[in-house]
């Protein structure tokens, strides 16, 4: 008798999972930038739901219960990420060097040279932390198309700051080419 109840409960849980998991994932994904972390939060949310199935199946608003559980799991994730940030100072000068001899702080200076604070923030979020264009657009309260243009302009600005192998600045190379064309005519 109890085995049949457990099987029935398991089937009810599976049905509830199939019905709600896409919406819960969207809720989590909107708040967690990294897809893998969002999947982890989703899994932990349903793990808690499975463990507390007797409470959840009797709850008047199971979807609300799942969303609150997801919120709590996101808070736990944020706390653990902040703890990691405190343990590893991300802004500390590192003396690790790349193959071409540039250190991390030198690369940061070259890449972010001439960028406003807003552009630096956008650069770190998009290129280093993996925010999508739609997520950045929502954060900055603008359209995705506008954000796409901003990212494109940011790429161009950064590209101008990076010297090529010869050490000649790209701005200088462009002006040399223009001069050559002008002298040929």
C-alpha positions as YAML, in Angstrom:
chain: A
units: angstrom
residues:
- id: 1
  name: UNK
  ca: [0.00, 0.00, 0.00]
- id: 2
  name: UNK
  ca: [2.73, 2.47, 0.95]
- id: 3
  name: UNK
  ca: [4.71, 1.53, -2.17]
- id: 4
  name: UNK
  ca: [1.73, 2.49, -4.36]
- id: 5
  name: UNK
  ca: [1.45, 5.84, -2.53]
- id: 6
  name: UNK
  ca: [5.14, 6.53, -3.10]
- id: 7
  name: UNK
  ca: [4.82, 5.68, -6.78]
- id: 8
  name: UNK
  ca: [1.75, 7.92, -7.05]
- id: 9
  name: UNK
  ca: [3.56, 10.74, -5.26]
- id: 10
  name: UNK
  ca: [6.53, 10.26, -7.57]
- id: 11
  name: UNK
  ca: [4.30, 10.49, -10.63]
- id: 12
  name: UNK
  ca: [2.58, 13.60, -9.26]
- id: 13
  name: UNK
  ca: [5.96, 15.20, -8.61]
- id: 14
  name: UNK
  ca: [7.15, 14.35, -12.14]
- id: 15
  name: UNK
  ca: [3.97, 15.85, -13.58]
- id: 16
  name: UNK
  ca: [4.37, 19.01, -11.49]
- id: 17
  name: UNK
  ca: [8.03, 19.24, -12.54]
- id: 18
  name: UNK
  ca: [7.19, 18.99, -16.26]
- id: 19
  name: UNK
  ca: [4.44, 21.60, -15.86]
- id: 20
  name: UNK
  ca: [6.50, 24.17, -13.94]
- id: 21
  name: UNK
  ca: [10.18, 23.73, -14.69]
- id: 22
  name: UNK
  ca: [10.31, 25.96, -17.80]
- id: 23
  name: UNK
  ca: [8.70, 28.87, -15.99]
- id: 24
  name: UNK
  ca: [10.83, 28.42, -12.86]
- id: 25
  name: UNK
  ca: [13.96, 28.25, -15.03]
- id: 26
  name: UNK
  ca: [13.01, 31.53, -16.75]
- id: 27
  name: UNK
  ca: [12.51, 33.11, -13.33]
- id: 28
  name: UNK
  ca: [15.94, 31.91, -12.17]
- id: 29
  name: UNK
  ca: [17.72, 32.68, -15.43]
- id: 30
  name: UNK
  ca: [16.49, 36.28, -15.33]
- id: 31
  name: UNK
  ca: [18.26, 36.66, -11.97]
- id: 32
  name: UNK
  ca: [21.34, 34.47, -12.52]
- id: 33
  name: UNK
  ca: [23.57, 35.42, -15.45]
- id: 34
  name: UNK
  ca: [25.49, 32.15, -15.74]
- id: 35
  name: UNK
  ca: [23.47, 29.38, -17.41]
- id: 36
  name: UNK
  ca: [25.20, 26.58, -15.50]
- id: 37
  name: UNK
  ca: [24.63, 28.29, -12.16]
- id: 38
  name: UNK
  ca: [20.99, 28.86, -13.12]
- id: 39
  name: UNK
  ca: [20.62, 25.15, -13.86]
- id: 40
  name: UNK
  ca: [22.20, 24.34, -10.49]
- id: 41
  name: UNK
  ca: [19.72, 26.64, -8.72]
- id: 42
  name: UNK
  ca: [16.86, 24.99, -10.62]
- id: 43
  name: UNK
  ca: [18.07, 21.55, -9.59]
- id: 44
  name: UNK
  ca: [18.43, 22.59, -5.95]
- id: 45
  name: UNK
  ca: [14.95, 24.15, -6.01]
- id: 46
  name: UNK
  ca: [13.36, 20.92, -7.19]
- id: 47
  name: UNK
  ca: [15.49, 18.90, -4.78]
- id: 48
  name: UNK
  ca: [13.97, 20.87, -1.90]
- id: 49
  name: UNK
  ca: [10.53, 20.47, -3.49]
- id: 50
  name: UNK
  ca: [11.04, 16.71, -3.69]
- id: 51
  name: UNK
  ca: [12.22, 16.49, -0.08]
- id: 52
  name: UNK
  ca: [9.23, 18.56, 1.10]
- id: 53
  name: UNK
  ca: [6.70, 17.07, -1.30]
- id: 54
  name: UNK
  ca: [4.22, 16.37, 1.50]
- id: 55
  name: UNK
  ca: [4.06, 20.13, 2.22]
- id: 56
  name: UNK
  ca: [4.15, 21.21, -1.42]
- id: 57
  name: UNK
  ca: [1.41, 18.88, -2.67]
- id: 58
  name: UNK
  ca: [-1.00, 20.29, -0.04]
- id: 59
  name: UNK
  ca: [0.05, 23.92, -0.61]
- id: 60
  name: UNK
  ca: [-2.59, 26.28, -2.04]
- id: 61
  name: UNK
  ca: [-0.06, 27.89, -4.45]
- id: 62
  name: UNK
  ca: [2.64, 25.38, -5.46]
- id: 63
  name: UNK
  ca: [4.08, 27.72, -8.11]
- id: 64
  name: UNK
  ca: [4.51, 30.48, -5.53]
- id: 65
  name: UNK
  ca: [6.14, 27.99, -3.17]
- id: 66
  name: UNK
  ca: [8.60, 26.98, -5.90]
- id: 67
  name: UNK
  ca: [9.37, 30.62, -6.74]
- id: 68
  name: UNK
  ca: [10.04, 31.43, -3.08]
- id: 69
  name: UNK
  ca: [12.30, 28.39, -2.83]
- id: 70
  name: UNK
  ca: [14.14, 29.52, -5.97]
- id: 71
  name: UNK
  ca: [14.55, 33.04, -4.48]
- id: 72
  name: UNK
  ca: [16.06, 31.52, -1.34]
- id: 73
  name: UNK
  ca: [18.44, 29.38, -3.40]
- id: 74
  name: UNK
  ca: [19.49, 32.45, -5.41]
- id: 75
  name: UNK
  ca: [20.18, 34.32, -2.14]
- id: 76
  name: UNK
  ca: [22.29, 31.39, -0.92]
- id: 77
  name: UNK
  ca: [24.19, 31.42, -4.22]
- id: 78
  name: UNK
  ca: [24.83, 35.17, -3.99]
- id: 79
  name: UNK
  ca: [26.08, 34.82, -0.41]
- id: 80
  name: UNK
  ca: [28.48, 32.06, -1.40]
- id: 81
  name: UNK
  ca: [29.72, 34.06, -4.40]
- id: 82
  name: UNK
  ca: [30.30, 37.14, -2.21]
- id: 83
  name: UNK
  ca: [32.19, 34.97, 0.25]
- id: 84
  name: UNK
  ca: [34.41, 33.71, -2.56]
- id: 85
  name: UNK
  ca: [35.01, 37.29, -3.76]
- id: 86
  name: UNK
  ca: [36.13, 38.24, -0.25]
- id: 87
  name: UNK
  ca: [38.50, 35.30, -0.08]
- id: 88
  name: UNK
  ca: [39.98, 36.01, -3.51]
- id: 89
  name: UNK
  ca: [40.50, 39.72, -4.03]
- id: 90
  name: UNK
  ca: [39.55, 40.16, -7.67]
- id: 91
  name: UNK
  ca: [40.97, 43.68, -7.82]
- id: 92
  name: UNK
  ca: [44.35, 42.79, -6.34]
- id: 93
  name: UNK
  ca: [47.40, 43.29, -8.53]
- id: 94
  name: UNK
  ca: [48.51, 40.00, -9.91]
- id: 95
  name: UNK
  ca: [51.99, 39.26, -11.09]
- id: 96
  name: UNK
  ca: [50.99, 36.60, -13.54]
- id: 97
  name: UNK
  ca: [52.23, 37.33, -17.00]
- id: 98
  name: UNK
  ca: [50.96, 36.30, -20.39]
- id: 99
  name: UNK
  ca: [53.16, 34.93, -23.16]
- id: 100
  name: UNK
  ca: [53.79, 38.41, -24.55]
- id: 101
  name: UNK
  ca: [54.99, 39.71, -21.18]
- id: 102
  name: UNK
  ca: [51.97, 41.77, -20.21]
- id: 103
  name: UNK
  ca: [50.70, 41.41, -16.66]
- id: 104
  name: UNK
  ca: [47.02, 41.46, -15.74]
- id: 105
  name: UNK
  ca: [47.10, 45.05, -14.51]
- id: 106
  name: UNK
  ca: [48.92, 46.19, -17.66]
- id: 107
  name: UNK
  ca: [46.33, 44.48, -19.84]
- id: 108
  name: UNK
  ca: [43.54, 46.12, -17.84]
- id: 109
  name: UNK
  ca: [45.16, 49.53, -18.36]
- id: 110
  name: UNK
  ca: [45.56, 48.98, -22.09]
- id: 111
  name: UNK
  ca: [42.09, 47.58, -22.66]
- id: 112
  name: UNK
  ca: [40.14, 50.04, -20.52]
- id: 113
  name: UNK
  ca: [42.22, 53.12, -21.45]
- id: 114
  name: UNK
  ca: [39.93, 55.91, -22.58]
- id: 115
  name: UNK
  ca: [36.73, 54.18, -21.46]
- id: 116
  name: UNK
  ca: [34.22, 55.90, -19.20]
- id: 117
  name: UNK
  ca: [33.24, 54.21, -15.94]
- id: 118
  name: UNK
  ca: [29.96, 53.18, -17.55]
- id: 119
  name: UNK
  ca: [31.80, 51.60, -20.49]
- id: 120
  name: UNK
  ca: [34.25, 49.82, -18.17]
- id: 121
  name: UNK
  ca: [31.32, 48.44, -16.19]
- id: 122
  name: UNK
  ca: [29.64, 47.29, -19.42]
- id: 123
  name: UNK
  ca: [32.93, 45.73, -20.61]
- id: 124
  name: UNK
  ca: [33.38, 43.71, -17.42]
- id: 125
  name: UNK
  ca: [29.77, 42.56, -17.36]
- id: 126
  name: UNK
  ca: [29.63, 41.54, -21.02]
- id: 127
  name: UNK
  ca: [33.11, 40.18, -21.73]
- id: 128
  name: UNK
  ca: [34.25, 38.89, -18.35]
- id: 129
  name: UNK
  ca: [31.07, 37.97, -16.48]
- id: 130
  name: UNK
  ca: [29.13, 36.69, -19.49]
- id: 131
  name: UNK
  ca: [26.04, 38.86, -19.33]
- id: 132
  name: UNK
  ca: [23.96, 38.62, -22.50]
- id: 133
  name: UNK
  ca: [22.97, 41.66, -24.53]
- id: 134
  name: UNK
  ca: [19.36, 41.27, -23.40]
- id: 135
  name: UNK
  ca: [20.41, 41.12, -19.73]
- id: 136
  name: UNK
  ca: [22.54, 44.25, -20.11]
- id: 137
  name: UNK
  ca: [19.69, 46.00, -21.91]
- id: 138
  name: UNK
  ca: [17.37, 45.22, -19.01]
- id: 139
  name: UNK
  ca: [19.93, 46.42, -16.46]
- id: 140
  name: UNK
  ca: [20.52, 49.68, -18.31]
- id: 141
  name: UNK
  ca: [16.83, 50.07, -19.20]
- id: 142
  name: UNK
  ca: [17.37, 50.27, -22.95]
- id: 143
  name: UNK
  ca: [16.49, 48.20, -26.01]
- id: 144
  name: UNK
  ca: [18.48, 45.14, -27.06]
- id: 145
  name: UNK
  ca: [19.25, 46.81, -30.39]
- id: 146
  name: UNK
  ca: [20.64, 49.87, -28.59]
- id: 147
  name: UNK
  ca: [22.74, 47.64, -26.31]
- id: 148
  name: UNK
  ca: [24.06, 45.73, -29.31]
- id: 149
  name: UNK
  ca: [25.22, 49.01, -30.86]
- id: 150
  name: UNK
  ca: [26.83, 50.06, -27.56]
- id: 151
  name: UNK
  ca: [28.73, 46.75, -27.36]
- id: 152
  name: UNK
  ca: [29.85, 47.15, -30.99]
- id: 153
  name: UNK
  ca: [31.15, 50.66, -30.27]
- id: 154
  name: UNK
  ca: [32.85, 49.38, -27.13]
- id: 155
  name: UNK
  ca: [34.63, 46.68, -29.17]
- id: 156
  name: UNK
  ca: [35.84, 49.33, -31.61]
- id: 157
  name: UNK
  ca: [37.12, 51.57, -28.81]
- id: 158
  name: UNK
  ca: [38.95, 48.67, -27.18]
- id: 159
  name: UNK
  ca: [40.42, 47.52, -30.52]
- id: 160
  name: UNK
  ca: [41.94, 50.98, -30.99]
- id: 161
  name: UNK
  ca: [43.70, 50.68, -27.63]
- id: 162
  name: UNK
  ca: [45.34, 47.32, -28.38]
- id: 163
  name: UNK
  ca: [48.67, 47.57, -30.21]
- id: 164
  name: UNK
  ca: [49.36, 45.04, -32.95]
- id: 165
  name: UNK
  ca: [52.48, 42.84, -33.15]
- id: 166
  name: UNK
  ca: [54.63, 45.64, -34.59]
- id: 167
  name: UNK
  ca: [53.80, 47.90, -31.66]
- id: 168
  name: UNK
  ca: [52.26, 50.52, -33.96]
- id: 169
  name: UNK
  ca: [48.98, 51.91, -32.75]
- id: 170
  name: UNK
  ca: [46.03, 51.11, -35.04]
- id: 171
  name: UNK
  ca: [45.05, 54.79, -35.17]
- id: 172
  name: UNK
  ca: [48.51, 55.59, -36.47]
- id: 173
  name: UNK
  ca: [48.40, 52.81, -39.07]
- id: 174
  name: UNK
  ca: [45.07, 54.10, -40.39]
- id: 175
  name: UNK
  ca: [46.43, 57.62, -40.73]
- id: 176
  name: UNK
  ca: [49.53, 56.30, -42.55]
- id: 177
  name: UNK
  ca: [47.34, 54.47, -45.06]
- id: 178
  name: UNK
  ca: [45.27, 57.60, -45.64]
- id: 179
  name: UNK
  ca: [48.47, 59.60, -46.19]
- id: 180
  name: UNK
  ca: [49.73, 57.03, -48.71]
- id: 181
  name: UNK
  ca: [46.47, 57.16, -50.64]
- id: 182
  name: UNK
  ca: [46.55, 60.96, -50.67]
- id: 183
  name: UNK
  ca: [50.14, 61.07, -51.91]
- id: 184
  name: UNK
  ca: [49.37, 58.68, -54.78]
- id: 185
  name: UNK
  ca: [46.66, 60.92, -56.26]
...
